XYZ file of C-alpha atoms in Angstrom:
772
model
C -9.191 18.347 -14.527
C -11.319 15.934 -16.228
C -12.585 13.169 -13.771
C -13.275 9.728 -15.700
C -15.021 6.972 -14.010
C -12.946 3.831 -13.593
C -14.478 0.310 -13.407
C -15.204 -1.598 -11.319
C -17.194 -0.176 -8.342
C -16.820 -2.262 -5.123
C -19.914 -2.840 -3.377
C -19.695 -2.988 0.452
C -21.489 -5.713 2.626
C -22.119 -3.259 5.530
C -22.712 0.669 5.994
C -19.618 2.858 6.782
C -18.788 3.970 10.399
C -16.603 6.323 11.935
C -15.100 9.664 10.884
C -12.650 9.609 7.742
C -13.768 5.928 6.868
C -11.517 5.811 3.875
C -7.569 5.516 3.868
C -5.242 4.571 0.975
C -1.826 3.015 1.996
C 1.581 3.391 0.479
C 1.367 0.041 -0.841
C -1.860 0.563 -2.651
C -4.564 -0.898 -0.302
C -7.698 0.797 0.443
C -9.263 0.489 3.791
C -12.886 1.047 4.417
C -14.290 1.141 8.124
C -17.601 -0.612 8.243
C -20.131 -1.595 10.854
C -18.726 -5.115 10.886
C -15.177 -5.088 9.537
C -12.512 -3.213 7.754
C -13.041 -3.872 4.150
C -9.387 -3.896 2.431
C -9.370 -3.409 -1.506
C -5.756 -4.089 -2.872
C -5.268 -2.511 -6.447
C -2.984 -4.643 -8.657
C -1.425 -3.918 -11.975
C -1.806 -7.371 -13.253
C 0.271 -8.024 -16.407
C -1.467 -11.536 -17.006
C -4.955 -10.034 -17.293
C -6.315 -8.684 -20.567
C -9.301 -7.119 -19.077
C -9.582 -3.375 -18.950
C -11.275 -2.878 -15.357
C -9.121 -2.358 -12.350
C -7.768 -5.330 -10.883
C -8.879 -5.623 -7.032
C -7.926 -7.913 -4.515
C -10.409 -8.054 -1.524
C -9.817 -9.027 1.899
C -11.243 -7.960 5.423
C -10.192 -7.428 8.945
C -13.142 -8.702 11.130
C -14.436 -6.802 14.221
C -13.925 -8.515 17.545
C -16.690 -10.778 18.786
C -16.212 -9.754 22.250
C -16.763 -6.141 23.568
C -13.719 -4.182 24.789
C -13.816 -3.338 28.673
C -11.226 -0.617 29.587
C -9.041 -1.838 32.641
C -9.847 0.749 35.441
C -9.074 -1.544 38.438
C -9.674 -4.969 39.936
C -12.487 -6.958 38.105
C -14.671 -7.445 41.401
C -14.253 -3.786 42.452
C -15.051 -2.469 38.959
C -18.396 -4.736 39.066
C -19.460 -3.457 42.290
C -18.705 0.277 41.424
C -20.880 -0.082 38.146
C -23.661 -1.666 40.066
C -23.418 1.225 42.592
C -23.503 3.837 39.864
C -26.328 2.330 38.049
C -28.722 2.256 40.943
C -27.637 5.606 42.420
C -30.350 7.824 43.583
C -28.609 10.654 41.890
C -30.042 10.869 38.546
C -26.825 12.739 37.209
C -24.658 9.834 38.076
C -26.965 6.922 37.126
C -28.180 8.515 33.957
C -24.699 9.694 32.965
C -23.355 6.073 33.700
C -26.140 4.172 31.981
C -26.023 6.212 28.708
C -22.111 6.560 28.276
C -21.114 3.874 25.895
C -17.447 3.843 27.246
C -18.581 2.620 30.335
C -21.286 0.219 28.739
C -19.907 -0.926 25.490
C -21.949 -4.118 25.510
C -25.117 -1.997 25.434
C -27.634 -3.984 27.662
C -30.673 -1.583 27.229
C -28.950 0.111 24.397
C -28.006 -1.484 20.942
C -24.235 -2.974 20.972
C -21.568 -0.925 19.552
C -20.188 -2.736 16.319
C -17.861 -1.750 13.774
C -14.747 0.485 13.496
C -14.066 4.077 14.332
C -11.091 4.861 12.530
C -8.260 3.088 10.502
C -4.622 4.306 9.819
C -1.813 2.850 7.652
C 1.796 2.675 8.607
C 4.520 3.706 5.959
C 5.850 1.046 3.560
C 8.477 -1.395 5.189
C 7.001 -2.012 8.666
C 5.973 -5.658 8.498
C 7.703 -8.997 7.933
C 7.037 -8.645 4.166
C 8.244 -4.961 3.961
C 4.438 -3.687 3.450
C 2.263 -1.624 5.566
C 0.692 -2.398 8.967
C -2.807 -1.472 9.633
C -3.820 0.192 12.962
C -7.661 -0.226 13.746
C -9.876 1.372 16.226
C -13.217 -0.062 17.084
C -16.148 1.673 18.221
C -15.795 0.300 21.567
C -12.250 1.843 21.951
C -10.013 -1.326 21.220
C -6.934 -0.444 19.355
C -5.124 -3.138 17.540
C -2.455 -3.567 14.978
C -2.888 -6.019 11.896
C -0.648 -7.465 9.221
C -1.398 -9.291 6.142
C 1.360 -11.918 5.930
C -0.255 -14.374 3.369
C -2.361 -12.182 1.266
C -5.626 -13.950 2.193
C -5.870 -13.509 5.993
C -5.355 -10.796 8.339
C -3.475 -11.636 11.685
C -3.737 -9.349 14.705
C -0.212 -8.750 15.968
C -1.020 -6.756 19.300
C -3.786 -5.413 21.297
C -2.483 -2.039 22.513
C -5.584 -1.101 24.591
C -4.872 -4.071 26.683
C -1.279 -3.424 27.255
C -1.671 0.295 27.856
C -4.400 -0.615 30.551
C -2.058 -2.923 32.214
C 0.680 -0.312 32.216
C -1.680 2.278 33.760
C -2.956 -0.268 36.503
C 0.531 -1.064 37.383
C 1.218 2.717 37.851
C -1.907 3.221 39.921
C -3.417 5.466 36.951
C -0.542 8.256 37.708
C 1.347 9.411 34.750
C 4.515 10.301 36.869
C 5.841 9.345 40.157
C 5.267 12.988 41.275
C 1.609 12.616 40.656
C -0.790 12.792 43.663
C -3.416 10.024 43.902
C -6.708 11.345 42.594
C -9.183 9.328 44.724
C -10.893 5.843 44.915
C -12.633 4.147 42.191
C -15.777 4.411 44.021
C -15.698 8.136 43.306
C -17.658 8.907 39.886
C -15.260 11.570 38.953
C -12.213 9.197 39.482
C -14.077 6.383 37.478
C -14.690 8.771 34.608
C -10.937 10.004 34.733
C -9.611 6.311 34.470
C -11.645 5.703 31.588
C -11.188 8.986 29.648
C -7.396 8.427 30.132
C -7.365 5.351 27.900
C -10.227 5.906 25.429
C -8.449 6.508 22.124
C -9.788 9.139 19.776
C -7.411 8.945 16.855
C -3.883 7.309 16.081
C -1.354 8.053 13.572
C 1.822 6.695 12.245
C 5.240 8.618 11.939
C 7.679 8.101 9.100
C 10.240 5.401 9.512
C 13.289 6.584 11.575
C 16.524 4.946 12.816
C 17.539 4.187 16.202
C 21.044 2.923 17.262
C 21.556 -0.272 19.173
C 24.808 -1.665 20.938
C 25.813 -5.353 20.180
C 27.665 -7.510 22.810
C 30.795 -6.446 21.356
C 30.094 -2.855 22.013
C 29.608 -2.276 18.168
C 26.613 0.067 17.287
C 24.259 -0.875 14.360
C 21.165 1.011 12.935
C 17.866 -0.360 13.633
C 14.460 1.041 11.713
C 11.919 1.873 14.033
C 8.360 3.637 13.775
C 6.224 5.579 16.100
C 2.413 5.400 16.755
C 0.800 8.263 18.534
C -2.404 7.562 20.155
C -4.809 10.620 21.257
C -6.839 9.978 24.292
C -10.176 11.710 25.290
C -8.504 13.578 28.054
C -5.880 15.102 25.776
C -2.988 12.889 26.792
C -0.821 11.438 23.743
C 0.708 7.938 24.078
C 3.863 7.495 21.720
C 4.435 3.951 21.072
C 7.918 3.171 19.571
C 8.162 -0.319 17.544
C 11.431 -1.797 16.198
C 11.039 -3.069 12.395
C 9.898 -5.545 11.223
C 6.958 -5.292 13.697
C 6.263 -8.981 14.620
C 4.074 -8.450 17.896
C 4.513 -7.711 21.470
C 8.235 -8.245 21.557
C 8.810 -5.543 18.955
C 7.454 -2.783 21.389
C 10.385 -0.639 22.329
C 8.934 1.965 24.643
C 5.843 4.073 25.299
C 5.730 7.611 26.594
C 2.910 9.639 27.569
C 2.555 13.479 26.613
C 0.024 15.871 28.020
C -1.213 18.207 25.364
C -3.384 20.367 27.645
C -6.188 20.491 24.907
C -9.758 20.117 26.029
C -12.056 17.603 23.873
C -9.310 16.683 21.429
C -10.590 15.519 18.029
C -7.725 14.936 15.562
C -4.030 14.276 15.391
C -1.120 14.493 12.812
C 2.651 14.173 12.720
C 4.553 17.128 11.896
C 8.042 16.048 10.215
C 10.150 18.792 8.858
C 13.611 18.580 7.462
C 16.039 21.523 7.538
C 19.603 21.464 6.609
C 19.703 17.926 7.250
C 18.314 18.231 10.831
C 15.004 16.464 11.151
C 12.352 18.109 13.293
C 9.147 16.256 14.647
C 6.226 17.120 16.584
C 2.458 16.217 16.540
C -0.302 18.627 15.476
C -3.535 18.286 17.640
C -6.798 19.761 16.981
C -9.946 20.279 19.279
C -13.682 20.032 18.777
C -13.845 23.643 20.123
C -11.549 25.028 17.401
C -7.881 25.498 18.527
C -4.868 23.773 16.660
C -1.398 23.396 18.122
C 1.962 21.587 17.513
C 3.341 19.777 20.508
C 7.095 18.994 20.847
C 8.055 15.240 20.882
C 11.414 14.301 22.430
C 12.550 10.848 20.821
C 14.823 8.879 22.935
C 17.734 7.193 21.070
C 16.263 8.298 17.738
C 19.182 9.091 15.378
C 19.168 12.794 13.917
C 15.762 14.131 15.439
C 15.288 17.340 17.099
C 12.204 18.776 18.510
C 10.466 22.137 19.299
C 11.463 23.866 22.675
C 7.711 24.536 23.496
C 4.298 24.183 22.014
C 3.315 26.298 19.015
C -0.106 27.486 18.704
C -1.318 27.567 15.141
C -5.093 28.769 15.875
C -6.161 29.651 19.374
C -9.772 30.952 18.779
C -12.455 28.752 20.560
C -14.624 29.665 17.860
C -16.825 26.199 18.129
C -15.699 25.135 14.514
C -14.648 21.578 15.358
C -11.376 20.339 13.647
C -11.996 16.971 12.209
C -9.206 16.339 9.743
C -5.671 17.568 9.487
C -3.032 16.924 6.890
C 0.499 18.053 6.906
C 2.319 18.367 3.548
C 6.060 18.749 3.177
C 6.695 21.159 0.206
C 9.868 23.138 -1.375
C 9.494 26.924 -1.212
C 10.523 28.261 -4.649
C 11.192 31.868 -3.478
C 12.695 31.024 -0.219
C 14.776 28.027 -1.639
C 14.096 25.884 1.365
C 11.708 23.079 2.421
C 8.529 24.103 4.266
C 5.434 22.412 5.843
C 1.823 23.165 4.858
C -0.524 22.089 7.527
C -4.246 22.068 6.196
C -7.312 21.350 8.651
C -11.057 20.652 7.700
C -13.131 23.019 10.158
C -16.809 22.884 9.445
C -17.361 24.185 5.755
C -13.888 25.986 5.830
C -10.234 24.858 5.175
C -7.778 26.118 7.563
C -4.234 26.343 6.243
C -0.886 27.274 8.029
C 2.581 27.628 6.303
C 5.518 26.594 8.591
C 8.990 27.779 7.601
C 12.406 27.895 9.426
C 14.657 30.784 8.866
C 17.502 32.627 10.532
C 14.689 34.396 12.770
C 13.164 31.094 13.967
C 9.786 29.463 12.918
C 7.707 31.577 10.757
C 4.024 30.649 10.693
C 1.499 32.081 8.389
C -2.030 30.959 8.347
C -5.621 31.847 6.946
C -8.970 30.175 6.134
C -10.284 29.164 2.623
C -13.856 29.832 2.480
C -16.846 29.492 0.004
C -15.867 26.110 -0.834
C -18.680 23.942 0.291
C -22.187 25.034 1.231
C -22.289 22.003 3.814
C -19.713 20.992 6.526
C -16.795 18.950 5.100
C -16.898 15.336 5.672
C -13.505 14.171 4.263
C -10.241 15.468 3.322
C -7.278 13.895 1.626
C -4.065 15.276 0.055
C -1.445 14.146 -2.595
C 1.863 14.442 -0.891
C 3.951 14.661 -3.872
C 2.420 17.959 -5.162
C 0.357 19.309 -2.173
C -3.118 19.335 -3.935
C -5.740 18.929 -1.270
C -9.057 17.292 -1.987
C -12.122 18.033 0.210
C -15.714 16.689 -0.157
C -19.102 17.478 1.450
C -21.906 14.932 1.561
C -23.725 16.482 -1.504
C -21.289 14.764 -3.739
C -19.231 17.947 -4.531
C -15.426 17.520 -4.352
C -13.083 20.469 -4.326
C -9.483 20.320 -5.651
C -7.333 23.097 -3.894
C -3.905 23.610 -5.500
C -1.237 25.693 -3.400
C 0.478 28.429 -5.276
C 3.386 30.246 -3.399
C 3.620 33.815 -3.356
C 6.523 36.060 -2.102
C 4.932 36.191 1.466
C 3.039 32.720 1.983
C 0.801 31.048 -0.316
C -2.686 31.210 -1.931
C -5.107 28.307 -3.323
C -6.462 27.761 -6.706
C -9.565 25.689 -6.436
C -11.983 23.840 -8.693
C -14.897 21.674 -8.458
C -15.317 18.211 -9.231
C -19.099 17.231 -9.726
C -19.266 13.622 -9.012
C -22.834 13.908 -10.208
C -21.616 14.116 -13.763
C -19.452 10.991 -13.293
C -21.744 8.767 -11.092
C -25.152 10.514 -11.407
C -26.755 11.819 -8.328
C -25.099 10.440 -5.223
C -24.348 11.152 -1.522
C -20.489 10.832 -0.412
C -19.227 9.629 2.761
C -15.383 9.708 2.278
C -12.632 10.197 -0.037
C -9.034 9.091 -0.455
C -6.306 9.850 -2.987
C -3.969 7.151 -4.347
C -0.013 7.403 -3.435
C 0.981 8.681 -6.763
C -2.275 10.994 -7.143
C -3.569 8.986 -10.163
C -6.824 8.045 -8.503
C -9.500 9.262 -6.262
C -11.657 6.662 -4.210
C -14.963 7.700 -3.104
C -17.534 6.013 -0.854
C -21.074 6.712 -2.136
C -24.586 5.914 -1.540
C -27.778 6.659 -3.857
C -28.644 10.377 -3.897
C -32.433 11.762 -3.791
C -34.566 10.937 -6.826
C -37.629 13.265 -7.650
C -36.819 14.899 -4.167
C -37.083 11.527 -2.283
C -34.479 9.813 -0.300
C -33.753 6.224 -1.318
C -35.465 3.251 0.620
C -32.131 1.521 0.969
C -28.635 2.590 1.007
C -26.047 0.554 -1.133
C -22.550 1.694 -0.118
C -19.895 1.467 -2.777
C -16.331 2.407 -3.191
C -15.928 3.939 -6.634
C -12.871 5.412 -8.387
C -12.165 8.379 -10.567
C -8.983 9.135 -12.487
C -7.169 12.580 -11.528
C -4.477 12.260 -14.165
C -4.354 11.881 -17.936
C -2.264 8.921 -19.361
C 0.362 11.508 -20.669
C 0.676 12.912 -17.036
C 1.155 9.162 -15.506
C 3.577 8.382 -18.247
C 5.634 11.529 -17.745
C 5.711 10.868 -14.087
C 6.943 7.435 -14.509
C 9.721 8.315 -16.789
C 10.896 11.021 -14.456
C 10.376 8.982 -11.078
C 12.752 9.369 -8.290
C 11.424 6.191 -6.724
C 12.335 3.784 -9.650
C 9.955 1.035 -8.526
C 7.106 -0.096 -10.482
C 5.258 -1.698 -7.549
C 5.242 1.767 -5.367
C 3.589 3.355 -8.473
C 0.931 0.842 -9.233
C -1.869 3.698 -9.542
C 0.167 5.235 -12.507
C 0.854 1.863 -14.064
C -2.645 1.203 -13.908
C -3.585 4.169 -15.892
C -0.869 3.296 -18.532
C -2.187 -0.450 -18.665
C -5.801 0.765 -19.288
C -4.529 2.995 -22.214
C -2.647 0.278 -23.906
C -5.502 -2.114 -23.371
C -7.917 0.338 -25.111
C -5.640 1.228 -27.899
C -3.978 -2.090 -28.582
C -0.640 -0.026 -29.109
C 2.229 1.614 -27.139
C 2.202 5.418 -27.914
C 5.354 6.578 -29.963
C 6.043 9.291 -27.841
C 6.342 6.845 -24.709
C 8.422 4.334 -26.815
C 11.005 6.765 -27.972
C 11.217 8.537 -24.441
C 11.716 5.207 -22.771
C 14.366 4.141 -25.512
C 16.400 7.395 -24.776
C 16.137 6.657 -21.113
C 17.567 3.297 -21.581
C 20.287 4.355 -23.853
C 21.220 7.290 -21.666
C 21.044 5.857 -18.166
C 20.900 2.232 -18.298
C 19.118 1.652 -15.016
C 17.177 -1.546 -14.895
C 14.018 0.390 -13.730
C 13.536 1.322 -17.223
C 14.242 -2.015 -18.628
C 11.312 -3.376 -16.138
C 9.253 -0.413 -17.308
C 9.772 -1.729 -21.040
C 8.843 -5.227 -19.953
C 5.776 -4.196 -18.533
C 4.606 -2.236 -21.438
C 5.453 -5.088 -23.833
C 3.603 -7.729 -21.490
C 0.531 -5.481 -21.529
C 0.675 -5.049 -25.240
C 0.889 -8.839 -25.602
C -2.230 -9.145 -23.292
C -4.060 -6.566 -25.627
C -3.672 -8.526 -28.659
C -4.711 -12.020 -27.199
C -8.089 -13.227 -28.229
C -10.535 -12.912 -25.488
C -11.956 -16.600 -24.696
C -15.397 -16.668 -26.142
C -16.591 -18.626 -23.145
C -15.925 -18.566 -19.446
C -12.924 -20.707 -18.740
C -14.334 -22.521 -15.877
C -17.816 -23.313 -17.067
C -18.029 -26.947 -18.571
C -18.374 -27.104 -22.397
C -21.397 -28.874 -23.516
C -20.520 -28.816 -27.123
C -17.892 -31.714 -26.767
C -20.530 -34.021 -25.418
C -22.930 -33.435 -28.272
C -19.907 -34.143 -30.639
C -19.445 -37.389 -29.023
C -22.986 -38.263 -29.166
C -23.088 -37.540 -32.928
C -19.965 -39.420 -33.674
C -20.972 -42.446 -31.845
C -22.373 -45.162 -33.948
C -26.030 -45.700 -34.162
C -26.835 -41.978 -34.295
C -28.491 -40.761 -37.436
C -26.441 -37.469 -38.338
C -25.219 -37.258 -41.763
C -21.811 -35.868 -42.877
C -23.600 -32.875 -44.503
C -24.733 -31.635 -41.050
C -21.311 -32.017 -39.579
C -19.522 -30.228 -42.423
C -21.973 -27.365 -42.250
C -21.386 -27.025 -38.321
C -17.598 -27.031 -38.949
C -17.665 -24.229 -41.544
C -19.867 -22.193 -39.288
C -17.391 -22.310 -36.587
C -14.506 -21.729 -38.859
C -16.043 -18.577 -40.218
C -17.239 -17.306 -36.907
C -13.394 -17.738 -35.703
C -12.192 -16.004 -38.857
C -14.537 -12.970 -38.371
C -13.230 -12.587 -34.708
C -9.558 -12.807 -35.783
C -9.905 -10.529 -38.660
C -11.695 -7.856 -36.769
C -9.047 -8.162 -34.192
C -6.181 -7.844 -36.821
C -7.841 -4.796 -38.454
C -7.872 -3.151 -34.960
C -4.244 -3.660 -34.097
C -2.291 -4.042 -37.389
C -2.657 -0.528 -39.219
C -1.230 -2.127 -42.714
C -4.239 -4.474 -42.780
C -6.255 -3.813 -45.991
C -10.084 -2.736 -45.142
C -11.251 -3.996 -48.427
C -10.165 -7.674 -47.606
C -13.089 -9.904 -47.148
C -13.895 -10.693 -43.519
C -14.069 -14.351 -43.965
C -10.539 -14.575 -45.226
C -8.227 -16.263 -42.667
C -4.838 -14.657 -44.159
C -5.728 -11.264 -43.798
C -6.497 -11.465 -40.099
C -4.589 -14.323 -38.537
C -1.175 -14.197 -40.173
C -0.209 -10.771 -39.401
C -1.513 -11.025 -35.674
C 0.493 -14.365 -35.269
C 3.729 -12.821 -36.538
C 3.042 -9.650 -34.233
C 2.239 -11.725 -31.178
C 5.581 -13.812 -32.011
C 7.768 -10.503 -32.453
C 6.296 -9.251 -29.102
C 7.128 -12.545 -27.301
C 10.742 -12.365 -28.618
C 11.068 -8.799 -27.419
C 9.665 -9.637 -23.941
C 12.199 -12.634 -23.838
C 15.061 -10.434 -24.647
C 14.322 -7.820 -22.057
C 13.604 -10.660 -19.426
C 16.913 -12.040 -20.234
C 18.774 -8.741 -19.981
C 17.188 -8.270 -16.502
C 18.313 -11.734 -15.493
C 21.841 -11.138 -16.615
C 22.065 -7.882 -14.610
C 20.672 -9.431 -11.610
C 23.109 -12.689 -11.869
C 25.942 -9.856 -11.877
C 24.505 -8.580 -8.727
C 24.677 -12.158 -7.043
C 28.152 -12.856 -8.334
C 29.377 -9.504 -6.777
C 27.871 -10.383 -3.374
C 29.575 -13.952 -3.844
C 33.047 -12.439 -4.736
C 32.498 -9.838 -1.916
C 31.440 -12.311 0.879
C 33.240 -15.555 0.495
C 36.866 -16.178 0.988
C 36.735 -19.166 -1.266
C 33.512 -19.904 -2.896
C 33.154 -23.497 -1.449
C 31.187 -22.286 1.528
C 28.292 -20.484 -0.602
C 25.214 -22.632 -1.691
C 24.836 -20.416 -4.700
C 25.726 -22.257 -8.013
C 28.509 -19.888 -8.707
C 30.054 -21.832 -11.584
C 26.764 -22.617 -13.252
C 25.854 -18.919 -13.132
C 29.091 -18.043 -14.671
C 28.736 -20.444 -17.507
C 25.341 -19.301 -18.175
C 26.298 -15.706 -18.559
C 29.345 -16.650 -20.704
C 27.217 -19.138 -22.901
C 25.941 -16.551 -25.322
C 28.553 -15.381 -27.913
C 26.582 -12.256 -28.660
C 26.549 -11.246 -25.042
C 29.693 -9.060 -24.481
C 29.846 -7.075 -21.194
C 33.287 -6.285 -19.929
C 32.010 -5.798 -16.345
C 30.525 -9.497 -16.243
C 33.750 -10.672 -18.002
C 36.238 -8.939 -15.337
C 33.944 -10.192 -12.426
C 33.726 -13.753 -13.902
C 37.541 -13.915 -14.250
C 38.092 -12.875 -10.523
C 35.552 -15.400 -9.346
C 36.998 -18.557 -11.365
C 40.564 -17.422 -10.223
C 39.165 -17.541 -6.786
C 37.327 -20.972 -7.427
C 40.731 -22.605 -8.728
C 39.077 -24.960 -11.264
C 36.541 -26.448 -8.665
C 33.019 -26.607 -9.539
C 30.814 -27.372 -6.391
C 27.708 -28.396 -8.278
C 24.316 -28.588 -6.659
C 22.974 -32.118 -6.184
C 19.273 -33.571 -6.470
C 18.088 -34.107 -3.040
C 16.109 -37.236 -4.208
C 18.636 -39.283 -6.340
C 22.138 -37.322 -5.582
C 22.605 -36.568 -9.275
C 24.188 -33.417 -10.428
C 21.828 -30.525 -11.106
C 23.259 -28.948 -14.227
C 22.662 -24.927 -14.585
C 21.064 -24.732 -18.043
C 17.985 -22.826 -17.377
C 17.448 -19.712 -15.168
C 13.903 -20.902 -14.156
C 14.408 -24.546 -13.309
C 16.964 -27.371 -12.772
C 16.503 -30.917 -14.186
C 18.656 -33.822 -13.119
C 19.849 -36.825 -15.486
C 17.017 -38.936 -13.991
C 14.402 -36.423 -14.781
C 13.574 -34.793 -11.451
C 12.530 -31.038 -12.119
C 13.311 -28.387 -9.362
C 12.314 -24.863 -9.762
C 15.096 -22.233 -9.305
C 14.992 -19.258 -6.838
C 15.024 -15.932 -8.905
C 16.839 -14.088 -6.225
C 19.799 -16.580 -5.784
C 19.354 -18.904 -8.503
C 19.663 -21.895 -6.174
C 17.307 -24.977 -6.882
C 14.281 -24.824 -4.369
C 14.405 -28.285 -3.236
C 11.947 -28.037 -0.561
C 8.282 -28.107 -1.568
C 7.588 -24.991 0.209
C 8.617 -21.611 -1.567
C 7.598 -17.945 -1.880
C 6.023 -16.134 -5.012
C 5.954 -12.721 -5.996
C 2.665 -10.767 -5.895
C 2.109 -10.869 -9.687
C 3.340 -14.575 -9.820
C 6.384 -13.877 -12.031
C 8.896 -15.751 -10.041
C 9.393 -17.892 -7.245
C 11.840 -17.529 -4.122
C 13.133 -20.003 -1.562
C 12.665 -19.327 2.124
C 15.837 -18.222 4.220
C 17.386 -21.074 6.376
C 19.063 -20.702 9.668
C 22.484 -21.618 7.964
C 22.379 -18.893 5.440
C 24.767 -15.985 5.943
C 23.684 -12.300 6.311
C 24.428 -11.575 2.771
C 22.169 -14.503 1.386
C 19.469 -13.468 3.721
C 19.594 -9.849 2.246
C 19.485 -11.114 -1.399
C 16.222 -12.989 -0.357
C 14.653 -9.905 1.028
C 14.685 -8.304 -2.327
C 11.802 -7.568 -4.753
C 10.682 -9.385 -7.767
C 13.384 -8.515 -10.687
C 10.830 -8.242 -13.386
C 7.781 -6.326 -11.629
C 9.370 -4.891 -8.409
C 6.494 -6.618 -6.209
C 7.398 -8.220 -2.902
C 7.747 -11.701 -2.393
C 5.276 -13.896 -0.282
């Protein structure tokens, strides 16, 4: 493994806070818990940028201004109790009360609690845009869920601490009706109990599961839902069920509380296992004293899910080694020929692992510890879910890569050291996270010791390290089962970096991609080809000599010198022009020699012909290829749209899609001969029975002809952009754009039928990115 530094390093405005401060979502956003906000860094693989650095879009989720006070009773009664405990004669009560930050989050004599304790990303497809939600836990125990709907601003959708507190208050702080009342709020143990039963320690999202709902006509339909498990200080776990897409309080389906029976719980993780098409689920809970166990979770109304009959203890020794991170990785067992689960937990400087396997005999559990990895306790652990590789780091800047290798009985780990000091210099590390496809490792660093002295000021930075080579990333993209470029942004970014550096697409990748396109014909490979061509085009573009936004002062000088009455001679002007021309040709020639292997090295550098003409020809050739691939993808999507029109309309009069225009556009090119398209168009034209149903301009009521896939122009010159998902003209001034600004799409309207709404939910046909 050769770890290479990737620019840029992102400097954080505030120090990091909480355990495991770094998390990387499935939609390529890195969240960093800090003392004032959660910094969110979104990685983009931008085809419109020629810079070799990573493209990072930065936003933040601010911490709430007001402190969170847990609801333990009526406000007046709580205030009286707090005064009573603070002024108690018994020092065990008064001092415990005054120093407990759960009771006193505002601080008063103590500094106020600011910042975030933990953040967790939901799976892809949970918010209104089909992206990830962010669950955030503040230092003063407020648990909220946020969504980034317009890409610039984060919106709080729900405050779960407030809702859970209200539920407990209504149930008189009893988990079930059979519970006996524990005492009055004025008793200090009861006051502590009510706080501990709603103080969150960690929260984790499950995968997306399907629930069944019954319509008014007794018809069943499947609805996506997601679960959020919240672990509390007293060992209870609240399992929230949310209907998707999650919009707020109205999307909460249910909330069940499980008693784990674990003292001082510290960490939580979902166990999701598939065996013979039966899905098992449970919750893995770790303790600050050492034990780890799986708890059964009964999921009501969840389709195809089963659970354990009783808890399974994975590690029972009370050895005082706190468990502070657990990862559960689904793997395939090559010897047993079945799926299995690898549970990995960080315990002090050791890694505890447990292999779970269901056979005819029942649930097999193999466990052990990996020792000798770090000389200091592990501060952060992350895992690549695709191949099971685990990464651990201690604060001294050493990262270990652990690769699981199956044996006949269980497994063993091969591990190797990544010294970050060789990449970044002497640093301290505070957290690590691996990207969804395992291409990058994000690391939070501060300055290490210099000459045996600690730094005076700490500058917190998020830095990126490559874990894969270009060849590995390209092979993974070619063999991808996901077939979506947006979901593999970390891999495409490595490919982008290589092409921008070398200024050509490697021969092996071009040949392998052409073979895939010939053999498979999947539009994914065409989109991949378009991506490569666009990056190649960017790599050959001349970098602007000046920053685009900076005003140019040269023009002003030229105007002054040209103005009458100024004593500038013609010779001076000619000399300036020739200098500029020679500078330009030098730049072009250098570029041309880099790119075009056929350029002769002996050509004089001031010659325009050697540099500019081959370059311009090459750019025109690439542009023609880009347009050809875009046209192919457009036609394929048009066929899909026409297929939907044919299936869902009795006669095509009712559809607002310009059916006749799309048919004519597909048939207009004589060189395009697709039998499927011809048959489909024949059926649709038969159904339309010589009727046209044209679109009309909303300003002058003239017909909008379908001559261009991107825009519609009426006879009076009014221009409307076309929706790339339905090819309708967007005649409202508000529309959506895809993430990389490739295309625009219209908003769904109330009168749109279900199938048009479904088309409008699709990603960009060129770059697979979601539409906002």
